[in-house]
mmCIF file of C-alpha atoms and ligand atoms in Angstrom:
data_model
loop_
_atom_site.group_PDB
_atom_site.id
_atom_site.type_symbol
_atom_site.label_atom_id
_atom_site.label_comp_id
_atom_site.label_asym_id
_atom_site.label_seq_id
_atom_site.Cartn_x
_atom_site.Cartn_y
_atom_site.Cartn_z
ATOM 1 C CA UNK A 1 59.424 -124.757 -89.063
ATOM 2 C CA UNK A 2 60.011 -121.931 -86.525
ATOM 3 C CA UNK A 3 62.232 -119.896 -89.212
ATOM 4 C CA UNK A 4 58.362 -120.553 -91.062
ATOM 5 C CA UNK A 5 56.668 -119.513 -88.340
ATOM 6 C CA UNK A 6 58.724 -116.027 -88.074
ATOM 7 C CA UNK A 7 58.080 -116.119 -84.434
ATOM 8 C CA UNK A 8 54.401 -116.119 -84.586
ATOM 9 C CA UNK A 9 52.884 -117.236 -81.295
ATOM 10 C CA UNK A 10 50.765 -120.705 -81.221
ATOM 11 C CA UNK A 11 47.857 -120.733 -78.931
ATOM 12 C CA UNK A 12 46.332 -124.197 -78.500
ATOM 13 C CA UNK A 13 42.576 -123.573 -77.978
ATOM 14 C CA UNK A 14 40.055 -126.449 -76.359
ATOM 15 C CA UNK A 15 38.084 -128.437 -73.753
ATOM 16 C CA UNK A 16 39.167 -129.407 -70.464
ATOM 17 C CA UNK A 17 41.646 -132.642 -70.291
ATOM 18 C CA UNK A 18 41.894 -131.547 -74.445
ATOM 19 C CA UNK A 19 45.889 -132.026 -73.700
ATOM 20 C CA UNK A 20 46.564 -128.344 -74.258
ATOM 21 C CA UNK A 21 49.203 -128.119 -71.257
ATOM 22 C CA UNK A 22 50.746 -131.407 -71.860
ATOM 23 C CA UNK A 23 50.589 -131.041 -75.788
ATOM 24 C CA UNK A 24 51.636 -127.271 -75.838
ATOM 25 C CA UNK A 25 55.169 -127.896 -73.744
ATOM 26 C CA UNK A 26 56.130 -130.840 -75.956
ATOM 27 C CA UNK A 27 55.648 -128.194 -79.273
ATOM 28 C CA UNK A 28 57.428 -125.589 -77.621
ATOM 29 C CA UNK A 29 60.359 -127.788 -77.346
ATOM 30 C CA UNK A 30 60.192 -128.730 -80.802
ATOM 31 C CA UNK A 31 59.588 -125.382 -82.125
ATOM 32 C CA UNK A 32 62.039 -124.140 -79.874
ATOM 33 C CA UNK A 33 59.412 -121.728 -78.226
ATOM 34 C CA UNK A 34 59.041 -120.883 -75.201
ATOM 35 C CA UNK A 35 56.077 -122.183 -73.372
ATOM 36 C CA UNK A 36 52.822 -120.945 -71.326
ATOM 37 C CA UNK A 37 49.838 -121.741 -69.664
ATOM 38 C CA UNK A 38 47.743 -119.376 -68.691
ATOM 39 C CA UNK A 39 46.369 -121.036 -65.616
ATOM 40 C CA UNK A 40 49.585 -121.571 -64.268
ATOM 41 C CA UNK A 41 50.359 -118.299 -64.971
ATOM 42 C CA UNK A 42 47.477 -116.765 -63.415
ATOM 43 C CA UNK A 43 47.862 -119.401 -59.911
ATOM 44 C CA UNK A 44 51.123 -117.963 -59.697
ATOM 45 C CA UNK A 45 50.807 -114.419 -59.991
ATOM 46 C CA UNK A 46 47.766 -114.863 -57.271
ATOM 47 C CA UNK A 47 49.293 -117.509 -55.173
ATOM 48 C CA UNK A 48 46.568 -119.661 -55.183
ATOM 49 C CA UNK A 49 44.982 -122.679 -57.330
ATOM 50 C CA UNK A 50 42.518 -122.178 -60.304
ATOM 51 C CA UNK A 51 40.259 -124.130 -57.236
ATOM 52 C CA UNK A 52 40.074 -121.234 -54.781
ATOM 53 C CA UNK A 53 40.089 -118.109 -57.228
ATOM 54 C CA UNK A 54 36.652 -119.431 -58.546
ATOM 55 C CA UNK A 55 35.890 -120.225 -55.052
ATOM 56 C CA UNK A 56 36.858 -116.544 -53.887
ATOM 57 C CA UNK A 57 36.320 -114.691 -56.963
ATOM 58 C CA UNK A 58 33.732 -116.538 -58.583
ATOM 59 C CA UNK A 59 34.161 -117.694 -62.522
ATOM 60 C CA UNK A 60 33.662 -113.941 -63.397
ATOM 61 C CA UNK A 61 36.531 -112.811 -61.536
ATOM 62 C CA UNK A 62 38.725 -115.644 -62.951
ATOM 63 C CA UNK A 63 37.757 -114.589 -66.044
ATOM 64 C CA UNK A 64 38.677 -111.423 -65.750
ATOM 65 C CA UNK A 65 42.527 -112.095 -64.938
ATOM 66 C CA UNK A 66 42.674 -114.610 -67.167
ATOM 67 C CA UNK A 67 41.799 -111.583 -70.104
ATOM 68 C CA UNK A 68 44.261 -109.468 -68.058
ATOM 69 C CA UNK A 69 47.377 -111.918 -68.682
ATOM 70 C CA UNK A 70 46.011 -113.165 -72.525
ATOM 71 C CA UNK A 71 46.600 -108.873 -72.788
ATOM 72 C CA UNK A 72 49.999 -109.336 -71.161
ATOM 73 C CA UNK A 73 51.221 -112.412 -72.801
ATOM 74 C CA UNK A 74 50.365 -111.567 -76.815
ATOM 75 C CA UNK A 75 52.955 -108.804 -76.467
ATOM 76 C CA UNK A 76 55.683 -111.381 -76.677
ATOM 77 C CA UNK A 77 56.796 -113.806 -79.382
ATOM 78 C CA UNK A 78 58.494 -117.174 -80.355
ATOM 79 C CA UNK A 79 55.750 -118.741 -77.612
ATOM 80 C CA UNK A 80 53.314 -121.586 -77.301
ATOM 81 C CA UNK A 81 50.279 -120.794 -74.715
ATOM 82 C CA UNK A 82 48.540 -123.804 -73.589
ATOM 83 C CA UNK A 83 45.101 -121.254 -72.613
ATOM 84 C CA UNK A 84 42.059 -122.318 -70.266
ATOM 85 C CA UNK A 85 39.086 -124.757 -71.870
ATOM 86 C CA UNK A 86 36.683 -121.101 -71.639
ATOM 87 C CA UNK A 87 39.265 -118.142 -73.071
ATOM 88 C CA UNK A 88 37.608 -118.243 -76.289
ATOM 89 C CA UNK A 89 34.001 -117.182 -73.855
ATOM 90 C CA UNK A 90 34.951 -113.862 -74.290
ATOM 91 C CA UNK A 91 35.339 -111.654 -76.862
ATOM 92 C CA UNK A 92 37.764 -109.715 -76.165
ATOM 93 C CA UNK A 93 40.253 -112.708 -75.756
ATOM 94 C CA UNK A 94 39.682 -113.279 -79.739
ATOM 95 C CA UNK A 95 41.337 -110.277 -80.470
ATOM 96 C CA UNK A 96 44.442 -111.423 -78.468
ATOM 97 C CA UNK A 97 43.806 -114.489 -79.674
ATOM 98 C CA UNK A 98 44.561 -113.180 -83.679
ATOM 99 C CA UNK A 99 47.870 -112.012 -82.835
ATOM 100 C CA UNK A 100 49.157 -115.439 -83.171
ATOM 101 C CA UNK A 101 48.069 -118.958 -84.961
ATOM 102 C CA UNK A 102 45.195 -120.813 -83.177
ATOM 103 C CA UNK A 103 44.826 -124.261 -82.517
ATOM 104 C CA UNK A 104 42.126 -125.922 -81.908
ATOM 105 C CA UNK A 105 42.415 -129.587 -79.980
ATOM 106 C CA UNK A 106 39.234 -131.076 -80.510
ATOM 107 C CA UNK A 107 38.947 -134.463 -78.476
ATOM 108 C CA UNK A 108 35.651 -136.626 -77.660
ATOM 109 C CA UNK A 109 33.551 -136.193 -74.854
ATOM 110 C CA UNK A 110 33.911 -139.774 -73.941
ATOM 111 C CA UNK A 111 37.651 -139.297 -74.430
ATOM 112 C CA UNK A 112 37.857 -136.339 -72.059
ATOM 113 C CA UNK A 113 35.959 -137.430 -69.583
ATOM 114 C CA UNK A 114 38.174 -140.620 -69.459
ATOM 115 C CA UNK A 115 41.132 -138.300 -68.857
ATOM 116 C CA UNK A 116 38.886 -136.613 -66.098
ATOM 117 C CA UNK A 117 37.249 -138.552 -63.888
ATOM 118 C CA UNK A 118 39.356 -138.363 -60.806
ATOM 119 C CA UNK A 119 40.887 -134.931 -61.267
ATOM 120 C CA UNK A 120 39.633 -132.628 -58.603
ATOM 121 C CA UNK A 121 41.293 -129.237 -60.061
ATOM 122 C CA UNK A 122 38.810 -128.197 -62.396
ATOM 123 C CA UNK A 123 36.037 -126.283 -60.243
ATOM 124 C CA UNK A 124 33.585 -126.714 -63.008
ATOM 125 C CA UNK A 125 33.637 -130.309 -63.380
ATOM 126 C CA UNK A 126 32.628 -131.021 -59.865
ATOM 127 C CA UNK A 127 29.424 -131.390 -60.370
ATOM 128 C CA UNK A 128 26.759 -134.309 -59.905
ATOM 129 C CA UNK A 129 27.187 -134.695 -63.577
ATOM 130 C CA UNK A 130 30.522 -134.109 -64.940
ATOM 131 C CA UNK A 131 30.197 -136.218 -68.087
ATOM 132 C CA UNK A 132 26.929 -134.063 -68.833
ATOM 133 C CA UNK A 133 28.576 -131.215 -67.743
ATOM 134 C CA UNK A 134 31.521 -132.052 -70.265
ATOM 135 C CA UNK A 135 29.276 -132.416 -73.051
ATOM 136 C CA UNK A 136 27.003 -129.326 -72.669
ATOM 137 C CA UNK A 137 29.797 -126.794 -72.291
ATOM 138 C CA UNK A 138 31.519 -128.748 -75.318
ATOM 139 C CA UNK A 139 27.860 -128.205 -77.005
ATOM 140 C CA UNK A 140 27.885 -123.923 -76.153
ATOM 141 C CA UNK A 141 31.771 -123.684 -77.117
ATOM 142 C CA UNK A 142 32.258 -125.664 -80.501
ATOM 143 C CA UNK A 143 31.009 -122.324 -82.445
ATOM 144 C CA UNK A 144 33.222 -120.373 -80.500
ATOM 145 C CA UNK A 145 36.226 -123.554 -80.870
ATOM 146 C CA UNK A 146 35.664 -123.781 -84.663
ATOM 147 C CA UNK A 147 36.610 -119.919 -85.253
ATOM 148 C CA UNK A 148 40.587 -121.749 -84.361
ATOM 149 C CA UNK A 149 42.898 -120.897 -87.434
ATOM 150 C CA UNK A 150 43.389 -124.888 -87.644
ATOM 151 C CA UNK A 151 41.307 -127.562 -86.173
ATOM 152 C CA UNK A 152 43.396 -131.123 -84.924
ATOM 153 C CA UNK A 153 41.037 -134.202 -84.316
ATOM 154 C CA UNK A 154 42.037 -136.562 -81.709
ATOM 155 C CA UNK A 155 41.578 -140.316 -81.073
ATOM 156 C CA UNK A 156 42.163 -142.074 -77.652
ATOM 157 C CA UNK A 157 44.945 -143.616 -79.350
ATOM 158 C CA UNK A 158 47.500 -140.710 -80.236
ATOM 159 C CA UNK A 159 50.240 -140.067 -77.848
ATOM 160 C CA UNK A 160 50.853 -136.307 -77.070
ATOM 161 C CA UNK A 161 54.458 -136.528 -79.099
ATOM 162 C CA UNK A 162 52.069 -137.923 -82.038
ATOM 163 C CA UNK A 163 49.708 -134.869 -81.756
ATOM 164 C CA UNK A 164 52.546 -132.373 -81.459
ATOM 165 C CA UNK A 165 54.027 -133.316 -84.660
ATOM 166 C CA UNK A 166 50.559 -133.634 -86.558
ATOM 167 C CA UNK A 167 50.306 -129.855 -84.989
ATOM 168 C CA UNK A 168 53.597 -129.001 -86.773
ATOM 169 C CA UNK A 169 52.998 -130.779 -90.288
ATOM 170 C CA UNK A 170 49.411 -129.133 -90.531
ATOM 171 C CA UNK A 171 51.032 -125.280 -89.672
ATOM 172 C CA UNK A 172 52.180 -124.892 -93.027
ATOM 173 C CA UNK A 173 48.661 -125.519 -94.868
ATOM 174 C CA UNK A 174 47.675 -122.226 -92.632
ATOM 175 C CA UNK A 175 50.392 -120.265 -92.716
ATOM 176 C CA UNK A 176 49.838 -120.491 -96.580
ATOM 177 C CA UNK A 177 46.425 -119.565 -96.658
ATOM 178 C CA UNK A 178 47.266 -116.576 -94.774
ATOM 179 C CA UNK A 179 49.807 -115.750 -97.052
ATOM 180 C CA UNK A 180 47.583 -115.901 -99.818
ATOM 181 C CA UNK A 181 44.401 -113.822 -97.963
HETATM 182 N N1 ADP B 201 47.248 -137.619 -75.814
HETATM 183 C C1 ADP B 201 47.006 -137.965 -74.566
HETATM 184 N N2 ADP B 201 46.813 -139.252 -74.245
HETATM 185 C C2 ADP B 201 46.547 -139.629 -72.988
HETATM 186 N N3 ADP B 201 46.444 -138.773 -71.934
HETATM 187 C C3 ADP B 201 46.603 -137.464 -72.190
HETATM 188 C C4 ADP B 201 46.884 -136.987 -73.504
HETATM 189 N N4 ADP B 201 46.994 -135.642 -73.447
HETATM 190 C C5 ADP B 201 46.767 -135.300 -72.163
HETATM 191 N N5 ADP B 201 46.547 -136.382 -71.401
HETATM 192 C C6 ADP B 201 46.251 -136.405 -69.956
HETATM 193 O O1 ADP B 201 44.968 -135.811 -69.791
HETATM 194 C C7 ADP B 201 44.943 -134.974 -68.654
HETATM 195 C C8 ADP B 201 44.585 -133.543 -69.064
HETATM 196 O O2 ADP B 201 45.641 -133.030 -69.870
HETATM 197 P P1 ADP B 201 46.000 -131.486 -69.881
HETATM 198 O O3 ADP B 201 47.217 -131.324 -70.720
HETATM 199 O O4 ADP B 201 46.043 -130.938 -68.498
HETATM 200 O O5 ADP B 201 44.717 -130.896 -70.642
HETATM 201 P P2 ADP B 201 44.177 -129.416 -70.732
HETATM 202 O O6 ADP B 201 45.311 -128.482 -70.434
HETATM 203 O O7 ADP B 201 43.673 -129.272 -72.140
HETATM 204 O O8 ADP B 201 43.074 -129.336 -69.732
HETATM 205 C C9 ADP B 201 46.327 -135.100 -67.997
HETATM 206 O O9 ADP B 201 46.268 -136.080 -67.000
HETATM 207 C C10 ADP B 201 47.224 -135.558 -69.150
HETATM 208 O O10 ADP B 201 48.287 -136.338 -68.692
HETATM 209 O O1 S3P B 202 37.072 -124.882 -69.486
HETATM 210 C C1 S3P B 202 37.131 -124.036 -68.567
HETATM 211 O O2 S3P B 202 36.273 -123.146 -68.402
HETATM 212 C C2 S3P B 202 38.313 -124.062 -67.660
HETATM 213 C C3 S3P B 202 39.419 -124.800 -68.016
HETATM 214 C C4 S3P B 202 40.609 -124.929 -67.146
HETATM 215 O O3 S3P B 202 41.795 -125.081 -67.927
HETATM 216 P P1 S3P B 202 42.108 -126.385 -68.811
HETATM 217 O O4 S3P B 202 41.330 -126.257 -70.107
HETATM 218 O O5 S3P B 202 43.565 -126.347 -69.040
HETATM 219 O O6 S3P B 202 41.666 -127.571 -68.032
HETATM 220 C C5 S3P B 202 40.739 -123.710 -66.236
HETATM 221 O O7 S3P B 202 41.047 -122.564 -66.983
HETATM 222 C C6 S3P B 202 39.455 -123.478 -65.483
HETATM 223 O O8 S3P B 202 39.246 -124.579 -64.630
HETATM 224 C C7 S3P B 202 38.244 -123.259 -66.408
HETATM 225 MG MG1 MG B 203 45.551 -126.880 -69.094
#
């Protein structure tokens, strides 16, 4: 698969609590990639949780960096990039984006909110509503989501090994198509 793959990047595209951190390490390993995320990249190059750069730089400045280190990151290959629930907000990011294969993990509402509930890191779930909040940001992204080079439905059931591998027998469909276009 990775000799298949030629050492095309995978970005794994999606909503918060999605699985794209926990998904995206277990593919690297298979793929033998190495592995991403851009949050963690971007709270260690500042020194400081997702939590306080929103809270000190407001979502605009987060967004900002996190284009800044998509820019930085596409120049490498044989990687899998678990990215933030809102890189696909900007434009820009698509463009970085295309460099590589996209993946789209596209989980229920009811599913991610499960997954959710308790976690305080996300600044944008703490809100009076976060189940509401879940669902309307899912509602203003799934045009932007559904631009993904390969979309992978997930029930509360699968296991994150499970989804991994239904990630890896689904590349070749796309990598086909693109050899064809
Ligand atoms: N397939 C899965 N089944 C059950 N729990 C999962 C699954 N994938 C992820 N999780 C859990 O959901 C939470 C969010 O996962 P995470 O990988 O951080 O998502 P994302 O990076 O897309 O926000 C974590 O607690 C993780 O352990
Ligand atoms: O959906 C979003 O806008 C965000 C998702 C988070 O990453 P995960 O998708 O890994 O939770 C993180 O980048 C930030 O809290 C904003
Ligand atoms: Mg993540």
């Amino acid at each position: 698969m990775s000799s298949l793959l030629q050492g095309v990047n995978l970005y794994l595209i999606g909503m918060m609590g999605a699985g794209k951190t926990t998904v995206g390490h277990l593919l690297a390993k298979e793929l033998g990639y190495g592995f991403l995320d851009t949050d963690n990249v971007i709270a260690q190059a500042a020194k400081k949780s997702i939590n306080e750069i929103f809270a000190e730089a407001g979502e605009a400045g987060f967004r900002q960096i996190e284009s800044d280190v998509l820019a930085q990151v596409c120049s490498y290959t044989k990687l899998t990039v678990a990215t933030g629930g809102g890189i696909v907000l900007r434009r820009e990011n698509w463009s970085y984006l295309h460099h590589g294969l996209i993946v789209w993990l596209d989980v229920p509402v009811d599913i991610l909110y499960a997954r959710l509930a308790a976690d305080t890191t996300r600044p944008l779930l703490q809100d009076d509503d976060p189940q509401g909040k879940l669902r309307s940001l899912l509602e203003q992204r799934t045009p932007l989501y559904s631009q993904a080079d390969l979309r992978i439905c997930v029930n509360a059931e699968e296991t994150p090994e499970q989804i991994a591998h239904k990630i890896i027998q689904a590349i070749p469909s796309v990598l086909k198509q693109t050899a064809v276009n």
